[in-house]
Amino acid sequence: MASQDNLTGLGVILGSAEPDRLVEWYRAVLEPLGARWEGHMLVIGQQSIIGFDRRDDVADTAAEPGRHMVNITVRDIRAAEQHLDSVGVKWARPVEEMGGGWIICTVLDPVGNYLQLLQGPATS
């Protein structure tokens, strides 16, 4: 049986016919919040990544943007909101409290994927 602590990170790959456009957008949105570009991917936190892949088998825009959502937790969602406004993101869901100390917001990337930011309870 595998060890209970065998998992060490999480990654998501965003496929696009124009991945450079996604790279530019995600870097502008996430690097000022603390993400860092390494090689060909954005590193989020200690052990999570967002990668980008050129694909010819995907549409120009996401047909069902809610099917896959990139979720990133932040310490200060209001500071993130100010930054997102400053770079002119398209809001799908404004910052709102969800109860239990959770605050959430959702923006659309250039091809229509959802990027969701969450701030958890202060005690978590």
JSON list of C-alpha atoms in Angstrom, two decimals:
[
{"chain": "A", "resi": 1, "resn": "MET", "atom": "CA", "xyz": [0.00, 0.00, 0.00]},
{"chain": "A", "resi": 2, "resn": "ALA", "atom": "CA", "xyz": [1.24, 3.49, -0.89]},
{"chain": "A", "resi": 3, "resn": "SER", "atom": "CA", "xyz": [2.15, 5.93, 1.85]},
{"chain": "A", "resi": 4, "resn": "GLN", "atom": "CA", "xyz": [-0.56, 8.38, 2.93]},
{"chain": "A", "resi": 5, "resn": "ASP", "atom": "CA", "xyz": [1.88, 11.26, 2.35]},
{"chain": "A", "resi": 6, "resn": "ASN", "atom": "CA", "xyz": [2.98, 10.23, -1.14]},
{"chain": "A", "resi": 7, "resn": "LEU", "atom": "CA", "xyz": [1.32, 13.18, -2.92]},
{"chain": "A", "resi": 8, "resn": "THR", "atom": "CA", "xyz": [3.55, 16.23, -3.25]},
{"chain": "A", "resi": 9, "resn": "GLY", "atom": "CA", "xyz": [1.84, 18.74, -5.53]},
{"chain": "A", "resi": 10, "resn": "LEU", "atom": "CA", "xyz": [-0.76, 19.53, -8.13]},
{"chain": "A", "resi": 11, "resn": "GLY", "atom": "CA", "xyz": [-0.52, 20.70, -11.71]},
{"chain": "A", "resi": 12, "resn": "VAL", "atom": "CA", "xyz": [-2.92, 21.76, -14.40]},
{"chain": "A", "resi": 13, "resn": "ILE", "atom": "CA", "xyz": [-2.14, 22.13, -18.10]},
{"chain": "A", "resi": 14, "resn": "LEU", "atom": "CA", "xyz": [-4.11, 24.64, -20.15]},
{"chain": "A", "resi": 15, "resn": "GLY", "atom": "CA", "xyz": [-4.27, 23.71, -23.82]},
{"chain": "A", "resi": 16, "resn": "SER", "atom": "CA", "xyz": [-4.77, 26.33, -26.49]},
{"chain": "A", "resi": 17, "resn": "ALA", "atom": "CA", "xyz": [-4.17, 26.95, -30.17]},
{"chain": "A", "resi": 18, "resn": "GLU", "atom": "CA", "xyz": [-2.47, 30.15, -28.94]},
{"chain": "A", "resi": 19, "resn": "PRO", "atom": "CA", "xyz": [-0.76, 29.28, -25.64]},
{"chain": "A", "resi": 20, "resn": "ASP", "atom": "CA", "xyz": [1.46, 32.38, -25.73]},
{"chain": "A", "resi": 21, "resn": "ARG", "atom": "CA", "xyz": [-1.65, 34.52, -25.26]},
{"chain": "A", "resi": 22, "resn": "LEU", "atom": "CA", "xyz": [-2.58, 32.48, -22.18]},
{"chain": "A", "resi": 23, "resn": "VAL", "atom": "CA", "xyz": [0.96, 32.62, -20.81]},
{"chain": "A", "resi": 24, "resn": "GLU", "atom": "CA", "xyz": [1.00, 36.41, -21.10]},
{"chain": "A", "resi": 25, "resn": "TRP", "atom": "CA", "xyz": [-2.38, 36.78, -19.40]},
{"chain": "A", "resi": 26, "resn": "TYR", "atom": "CA", "xyz": [-1.72, 34.33, -16.56]},
{"chain": "A", "resi": 27, "resn": "ARG", "atom": "CA", "xyz": [1.68, 35.87, -15.86]},
{"chain": "A", "resi": 28, "resn": "ALA", "atom": "CA", "xyz": [0.18, 39.39, -15.75]},
{"chain": "A", "resi": 29, "resn": "VAL", "atom": "CA", "xyz": [-2.60, 38.21, -13.46]},
{"chain": "A", "resi": 30, "resn": "LEU", "atom": "CA", "xyz": [-0.72, 35.85, -11.13]},
{"chain": "A", "resi": 31, "resn": "GLU", "atom": "CA", "xyz": [2.93, 36.92, -10.89]},
{"chain": "A", "resi": 32, "resn": "PRO", "atom": "CA", "xyz": [2.10, 40.13, -8.96]},
{"chain": "A", "resi": 33, "resn": "LEU", "atom": "CA", "xyz": [0.18, 37.93, -6.50]},
{"chain": "A", "resi": 34, "resn": "GLY", "atom": "CA", "xyz": [3.20, 35.70, -5.87]},
{"chain": "A", "resi": 35, "resn": "ALA", "atom": "CA", "xyz": [3.34, 33.14, -8.69]},
{"chain": "A", "resi": 36, "resn": "ARG", "atom": "CA", "xyz": [6.71, 32.70, -10.37]},
{"chain": "A", "resi": 37, "resn": "TRP", "atom": "CA", "xyz": [7.65, 31.72, -13.91]},
{"chain": "A", "resi": 38, "resn": "GLU", "atom": "CA", "xyz": [9.99, 28.74, -14.07]},
{"chain": "A", "resi": 39, "resn": "GLY", "atom": "CA", "xyz": [10.99, 27.31, -17.43]},
{"chain": "A", "resi": 40, "resn": "HIS", "atom": "CA", "xyz": [7.66, 26.92, -19.16]},
{"chain": "A", "resi": 41, "resn": "MET", "atom": "CA", "xyz": [5.20, 27.01, -16.28]},
{"chain": "A", "resi": 42, "resn": "LEU", "atom": "CA", "xyz": [3.86, 29.15, -13.47]},
{"chain": "A", "resi": 43, "resn": "VAL", "atom": "CA", "xyz": [4.61, 27.87, -9.98]},
{"chain": "A", "resi": 44, "resn": "ILE", "atom": "CA", "xyz": [1.82, 28.61, -7.53]},
{"chain": "A", "resi": 45, "resn": "GLY", "atom": "CA", "xyz": [2.69, 28.38, -3.84]},
{"chain": "A", "resi": 46, "resn": "GLN", "atom": "CA", "xyz": [5.15, 25.69, -2.87]},
{"chain": "A", "resi": 47, "resn": "GLN", "atom": "CA", "xyz": [4.20, 22.74, -5.05]},
{"chain": "A", "resi": 48, "resn": "SER", "atom": "CA", "xyz": [1.52, 23.53, -7.61]},
{"chain": "A", "resi": 49, "resn": "ILE", "atom": "CA", "xyz": [1.94, 24.52, -11.25]},
{"chain": "A", "resi": 50, "resn": "ILE", "atom": "CA", "xyz": [0.02, 25.81, -14.24]},
{"chain": "A", "resi": 51, "resn": "GLY", "atom": "CA", "xyz": [1.48, 24.68, -17.54]},
{"chain": "A", "resi": 52, "resn": "PHE", "atom": "CA", "xyz": [0.57, 25.71, -21.07]},
{"chain": "A", "resi": 53, "resn": "ASP", "atom": "CA", "xyz": [0.39, 23.48, -24.14]},
{"chain": "A", "resi": 54, "resn": "ARG", "atom": "CA", "xyz": [-0.07, 24.24, -27.83]},
{"chain": "A", "resi": 55, "resn": "ARG", "atom": "CA", "xyz": [-2.95, 22.09, -29.04]},
{"chain": "A", "resi": 56, "resn": "ASP", "atom": "CA", "xyz": [-4.72, 21.80, -32.36]},
{"chain": "A", "resi": 57, "resn": "ASP", "atom": "CA", "xyz": [-7.56, 19.68, -30.96]},
{"chain": "A", "resi": 58, "resn": "VAL", "atom": "CA", "xyz": [-9.23, 22.41, -28.89]},
{"chain": "A", "resi": 59, "resn": "ALA", "atom": "CA", "xyz": [-11.60, 25.21, -29.88]},
{"chain": "A", "resi": 60, "resn": "ASP", "atom": "CA", "xyz": [-10.57, 28.86, -29.81]},
{"chain": "A", "resi": 61, "resn": "THR", "atom": "CA", "xyz": [-12.83, 29.43, -26.80]},
{"chain": "A", "resi": 62, "resn": "ALA", "atom": "CA", "xyz": [-13.94, 27.18, -23.95]},
{"chain": "A", "resi": 63, "resn": "ALA", "atom": "CA", "xyz": [-17.31, 25.64, -24.86]},
{"chain": "A", "resi": 64, "resn": "GLU", "atom": "CA", "xyz": [-18.17, 24.97, -21.21]},
{"chain": "A", "resi": 65, "resn": "PRO", "atom": "CA", "xyz": [-16.02, 27.27, -19.06]},
{"chain": "A", "resi": 66, "resn": "GLY", "atom": "CA", "xyz": [-17.33, 25.81, -15.81]},
{"chain": "A", "resi": 67, "resn": "ARG", "atom": "CA", "xyz": [-16.31, 22.27, -16.68]},
{"chain": "A", "resi": 68, "resn": "HIS", "atom": "CA", "xyz": [-12.74, 22.85, -15.46]},
{"chain": "A", "resi": 69, "resn": "MET", "atom": "CA", "xyz": [-11.89, 25.66, -13.08]},
{"chain": "A", "resi": 70, "resn": "VAL", "atom": "CA", "xyz": [-8.43, 26.63, -11.94]},
{"chain": "A", "resi": 71, "resn": "ASN", "atom": "CA", "xyz": [-8.76, 27.41, -8.23]},
{"chain": "A", "resi": 72, "resn": "ILE", "atom": "CA", "xyz": [-6.08, 29.28, -6.33]},
{"chain": "A", "resi": 73, "resn": "THR", "atom": "CA", "xyz": [-6.18, 30.19, -2.66]},
{"chain": "A", "resi": 74, "resn": "VAL", "atom": "CA", "xyz": [-4.94, 33.61, -1.60]},
{"chain": "A", "resi": 75, "resn": "ARG", "atom": "CA", "xyz": [-4.25, 35.26, 1.74]},
{"chain": "A", "resi": 76, "resn": "ASP", "atom": "CA", "xyz": [-5.86, 38.63, 0.82]},
{"chain": "A", "resi": 77, "resn": "ILE", "atom": "CA", "xyz": [-8.61, 38.43, -1.77]},
{"chain": "A", "resi": 78, "resn": "ARG", "atom": "CA", "xyz": [-9.32, 42.18, -1.61]},
{"chain": "A", "resi": 79, "resn": "ALA", "atom": "CA", "xyz": [-5.72, 42.96, -2.61]},
{"chain": "A", "resi": 80, "resn": "ALA", "atom": "CA", "xyz": [-6.07, 40.38, -5.40]},
{"chain": "A", "resi": 81, "resn": "GLU", "atom": "CA", "xyz": [-9.32, 42.04, -6.49]},
{"chain": "A", "resi": 82, "resn": "GLN", "atom": "CA", "xyz": [-7.60, 45.43, -6.78]},
{"chain": "A", "resi": 83, "resn": "HIS", "atom": "CA", "xyz": [-4.82, 43.91, -8.89]},
{"chain": "A", "resi": 84, "resn": "LEU", "atom": "CA", "xyz": [-7.31, 42.06, -11.12]},
{"chain": "A", "resi": 85, "resn": "ASP", "atom": "CA", "xyz": [-9.22, 45.30, -11.69]},
{"chain": "A", "resi": 86, "resn": "SER", "atom": "CA", "xyz": [-5.96, 47.09, -12.54]},
{"chain": "A", "resi": 87, "resn": "VAL", "atom": "CA", "xyz": [-5.20, 44.62, -15.35]},
{"chain": "A", "resi": 88, "resn": "GLY", "atom": "CA", "xyz": [-8.77, 44.76, -16.70]},
{"chain": "A", "resi": 89, "resn": "VAL", "atom": "CA", "xyz": [-9.95, 41.19, -16.20]},
{"chain": "A", "resi": 90, "resn": "LYS", "atom": "CA", "xyz": [-13.43, 40.10, -17.22]},
{"chain": "A", "resi": 91, "resn": "TRP", "atom": "CA", "xyz": [-15.36, 39.16, -14.10]},
{"chain": "A", "resi": 92, "resn": "ALA", "atom": "CA", "xyz": [-17.61, 36.09, -14.13]},
{"chain": "A", "resi": 93, "resn": "ARG", "atom": "CA", "xyz": [-18.33, 36.37, -10.40]},
{"chain": "A", "resi": 94, "resn": "PRO", "atom": "CA", "xyz": [-17.35, 39.36, -8.26]},
{"chain": "A", "resi": 95, "resn": "VAL", "atom": "CA", "xyz": [-15.75, 38.92, -4.86]},
{"chain": "A", "resi": 96, "resn": "GLU", "atom": "CA", "xyz": [-18.36, 37.61, -2.47]},
{"chain": "A", "resi": 97, "resn": "GLU", "atom": "CA", "xyz": [-18.57, 35.88, 0.88]},
{"chain": "A", "resi": 98, "resn": "MET", "atom": "CA", "xyz": [-19.70, 32.27, 0.75]},
{"chain": "A", "resi": 99, "resn": "GLY", "atom": "CA", "xyz": [-20.14, 31.63, 4.47]},
{"chain": "A", "resi": 100, "resn": "GLY", "atom": "CA", "xyz": [-17.94, 29.84, 6.92]},
{"chain": "A", "resi": 101, "resn": "GLY", "atom": "CA", "xyz": [-15.23, 32.44, 6.39]},
{"chain": "A", "resi": 102, "resn": "TRP", "atom": "CA", "xyz": [-14.78, 31.65, 2.68]},
{"chain": "A", "resi": 103, "resn": "ILE", "atom": "CA", "xyz": [-14.59, 34.45, 0.09]},
{"chain": "A", "resi": 104, "resn": "ILE", "atom": "CA", "xyz": [-14.55, 33.71, -3.64]},
{"chain": "A", "resi": 105, "resn": "CYS", "atom": "CA", "xyz": [-14.33, 35.39, -7.04]},
{"chain": "A", "resi": 106, "resn": "THR", "atom": "CA", "xyz": [-14.08, 34.17, -10.62]},
{"chain": "A", "resi": 107, "resn": "VAL", "atom": "CA", "xyz": [-12.59, 35.74, -13.75]},
{"chain": "A", "resi": 108, "resn": "LEU", "atom": "CA", "xyz": [-12.40, 34.61, -17.36]},
{"chain": "A", "resi": 109, "resn": "ASP", "atom": "CA", "xyz": [-9.06, 34.04, -19.06]},
{"chain": "A", "resi": 110, "resn": "PRO", "atom": "CA", "xyz": [-8.59, 35.06, -22.75]},
{"chain": "A", "resi": 111, "resn": "VAL", "atom": "CA", "xyz": [-10.11, 31.81, -24.07]},
{"chain": "A", "resi": 112, "resn": "GLY", "atom": "CA", "xyz": [-12.98, 31.67, -21.60]},
{"chain": "A", "resi": 113, "resn": "ASN", "atom": "CA", "xyz": [-11.64, 29.33, -18.90]},
{"chain": "A", "resi": 114, "resn": "TYR", "atom": "CA", "xyz": [-12.57, 30.17, -15.34]},
{"chain": "A", "resi": 115, "resn": "LEU", "atom": "CA", "xyz": [-9.86, 31.23, -12.89]},
{"chain": "A", "resi": 116, "resn": "GLN", "atom": "CA", "xyz": [-11.25, 31.25, -9.38]},
{"chain": "A", "resi": 117, "resn": "LEU", "atom": "CA", "xyz": [-9.58, 32.82, -6.35]},
{"chain": "A", "resi": 118, "resn": "LEU", "atom": "CA", "xyz": [-10.55, 31.79, -2.85]},
{"chain": "A", "resi": 119, "resn": "GLN", "atom": "CA", "xyz": [-9.68, 33.08, 0.59]},
{"chain": "A", "resi": 120, "resn": "GLY", "atom": "CA", "xyz": [-10.36, 30.69, 3.44]},
{"chain": "A", "resi": 121, "resn": "PRO", "atom": "CA", "xyz": [-11.19, 31.27, 7.07]},
{"chain": "A", "resi": 122, "resn": "ALA", "atom": "CA", "xyz": [-8.52, 33.15, 9.02]},
{"chain": "A", "resi": 123, "resn": "THR", "atom": "CA", "xyz": [-7.98, 30.10, 11.20]},
{"chain": "A", "resi": 124, "resn": "SER", "atom": "CA", "xyz": [-7.26, 27.68, 8.32]}
]
